[in-house]
Amino acid sequence: MNSIPAIKSALKASGRRITSKREVILDLLRKIPGHPDAETLFLEAKKIDPRIGLSTVYRTLALLKKEGFIEEHRLGQSHGHFEASRRAAHVHFSCLACGQVIECENPLVNRLKTEIKRTLNADLKEFHVYAGGFCRSCRPTGGRP
Amino acid sequence: MNSIPAIKSALKASGRRITSKREVILDLLRKIPGHPDAETLFLEAKKIDPRIGLSTVYRTLALLKKEGFIEEHRLGQSHGHFEASRRAAHVHFSCLACGQVIECENPLVNRLKTEIKRTLNADLKEFHVYAGGFCRSCRPTGGRP
DNA sequence: TTAGTTGCAAACAATTTGCACGTTG
DNA sequence: CAACGTGCAAATTGTTTGCAACTAA
């Protein structure tokens, strides 16, 4: 599920087209590690297809997000960061000092999600846990010296 | 803790001043229910002090956030929403259809926060859980008819 | 007195949109 | 060839900043 062919056929099924630009962006979302923002994806995409425009990147990201293939996260910054959707929800920790983002899997995330869903009787489309603070190395005391 | 007098003396202690504008914003943050954004606070503040500027609202919010008295949340929209800091972290659910925000207290939130903190050995300053989807009334099926 | 605070307008950053042209199915 | 996608530039939105005037301590 959520392999590139699966995404392509899902897009086709909803009347969208598989264009060379979309393929480039789709590939990059797989290849770039971490949580690239629109600008990063744009710059990388231009290396492959110099004629791609920033708005195409934004439009493609919006499409993939609407279809549920990628997630957009606000990692304490004013712009969005993107990553391919995964089965297990996980925590994004962002260090306020060095800026690194650490992903944390923890079974409580899914348990919490399930409980919230049941409590609200809602249809959950997104579930994001964000933690901000100072990482082991950057925290005032207790880190390595 | 985090009563208005407490906030004022904490501000004074760090060399800040208690101005009439700041008092207005501080009061509004207590009185306005829900999670107002900067624009809402600005419009309400103008009813009390018509000479207040939007930048003062932003600057005051930034200050209160830095000092830990308020939290800024990204509730699925491109702008921030603010609320007074509370002791218990809680979940913000935002309905993608009707826009209402529901707060959900659940003991798993604090347990998860504690576990993440221990796992990363980090100094956590923020811990936000955001859920987006369709509420009981707006979900395709299963809601009230 | 004097350092912190404010309003205003301008600057900025991130994202969206209108439109003529290009491309896919 | 018809509908969808794209580049470009301009428009929007949300927030920050420079600076002269203002004000709390």
GROMACS .gro file of N, CA and C (backbone and C1' of nucleotides) in nm, chain A residues 17 19 21-22 51-53 56 59, chain D residues 2-9 15:
model
   90
   17ARG      N    1  -0.420   1.289  -1.360
   17ARG     CA    2  -0.324   1.239  -1.459
   17ARG      C    3  -0.187   1.219  -1.399
   19THR      N    4   0.163   1.289  -1.459
   19THR     CA    5   0.248   1.372  -1.542
   19THR      C    6   0.393   1.355  -1.498
   21LYS      N    7   0.597   1.577  -1.409
   21LYS     CA    8   0.626   1.658  -1.289
   21LYS      C    9   0.583   1.584  -1.163
   22ARG      N   10   0.465   1.525  -1.170
   22ARG     CA   11   0.417   1.454  -1.052
   22ARG      C   12   0.504   1.333  -1.020
   51ARG      N   13   1.248   2.285  -1.554
   51ARG     CA   14   1.135   2.368  -1.593
   51ARG      C   15   1.017   2.357  -1.494
   52ILE      N   16   1.035   2.286  -1.387
   52ILE     CA   17   0.925   2.272  -1.292
   52ILE      C   18   0.908   2.403  -1.213
   53GLY      N   19   0.784   2.432  -1.180
   53GLY     CA   20   0.755   2.556  -1.107
   53GLY      C   21   0.719   2.528  -0.963
   56THR      N   22   0.365   2.418  -0.900
   56THR     CA   23   0.337   2.278  -0.928
   56THR      C   24   0.371   2.191  -0.808
   59ARG      N   25   0.094   2.246  -0.567
   59ARG     CA   26  -0.031   2.183  -0.611
   59ARG      C   27  -0.024   2.032  -0.599
  317DA       P   28  -1.351   1.870  -2.865
  317DA     O5'   29  -1.381   1.852  -2.709
  317DA     C5'   30  -1.390   1.719  -2.659
  317DA     C4'   31  -1.327   1.710  -2.522
  317DA     C3'   32  -1.355   1.831  -2.432
  317DA     O3'   33  -1.387   1.778  -2.303
  317DA     C1'   34  -1.123   1.792  -2.443
  318DA       P   35  -1.453   1.869  -2.193
  318DA     O5'   36  -1.372   1.822  -2.065
  318DA     C5'   37  -1.332   1.684  -2.056
  318DA     C4'   38  -1.201   1.677  -1.981
  318DA     C3'   39  -1.196   1.767  -1.857
  318DA     O3'   40  -1.144   1.689  -1.750
  318DA     C1'   41  -1.008   1.806  -1.992
  319DC       P   42  -1.152   1.735  -1.602
  319DC     O5'   43  -0.998   1.725  -1.561
  319DC     C5'   44  -0.923   1.612  -1.602
  319DC     C4'   45  -0.778   1.651  -1.614
  319DC     C3'   46  -0.725   1.725  -1.491
  319DC     O3'   47  -0.613   1.654  -1.444
  319DC     C1'   48  -0.663   1.837  -1.689
  320DG       P   49  -0.526   1.707  -1.326
  320DG     O5'   50  -0.409   1.783  -1.403
  320DG     C5'   51  -0.320   1.708  -1.483
  320DG     C4'   52  -0.202   1.792  -1.523
  320DG     C3'   53  -0.128   1.860  -1.407
  320DG     O3'   54   0.011   1.848  -1.435
  320DG     C1'   55  -0.198   2.023  -1.561
  321DT       P   56   0.120   1.904  -1.341
  321DT     O5'   57   0.160   2.041  -1.411
  321DT     C5'   58   0.227   2.037  -1.538
  321DT     C4'   59   0.267   2.176  -1.578
  321DT     C3'   60   0.338   2.254  -1.470
  321DT     O3'   61   0.471   2.282  -1.513
  321DT     C1'   62   0.166   2.384  -1.574
  322DG       P   63   0.576   2.344  -1.417
  322DG     O5'   64   0.585   2.492  -1.477
  322DG     C5'   65   0.620   2.511  -1.612
  322DG     C4'   66   0.616   2.659  -1.645
  322DG     C3'   67   0.693   2.747  -1.547
  322DG     O3'   68   0.768   2.843  -1.622
  322DG     C1'   69   0.463   2.813  -1.553
  323DC       P   70   0.880   2.927  -1.551
  323DC     O5'   71   0.810   3.069  -1.536
  323DC     C5'   72   0.743   3.127  -1.649
  323DC     C4'   73   0.648   3.235  -1.601
  323DC     C3'   74   0.704   3.320  -1.486
  323DC     O3'   75   0.728   3.452  -1.535
  323DC     C1'   76   0.475   3.262  -1.453
  324DA       P   77   0.801   3.559  -1.438
  324DA     O5'   78   0.679   3.656  -1.406
  324DA     C5'   79   0.570   3.665  -1.499
  324DA     C4'   80   0.452   3.728  -1.428
  324DA     C3'   81   0.491   3.832  -1.324
  324DA     O3'   82   0.400   3.941  -1.331
  324DA     C1'   83   0.364   3.661  -1.221
  330DT       P   84  -0.030   3.409   1.212
  330DT     O5'   85   0.101   3.499   1.206
  330DT     C5'   86   0.215   3.441   1.143
  330DT     C4'   87   0.327   3.542   1.132
  330DT     C3'   88   0.362   3.614   1.262
  330DT     O3'   89   0.495   3.577   1.296
  330DT     C1'   90   0.360   3.762   1.076
   0.00000   0.00000   0.00000
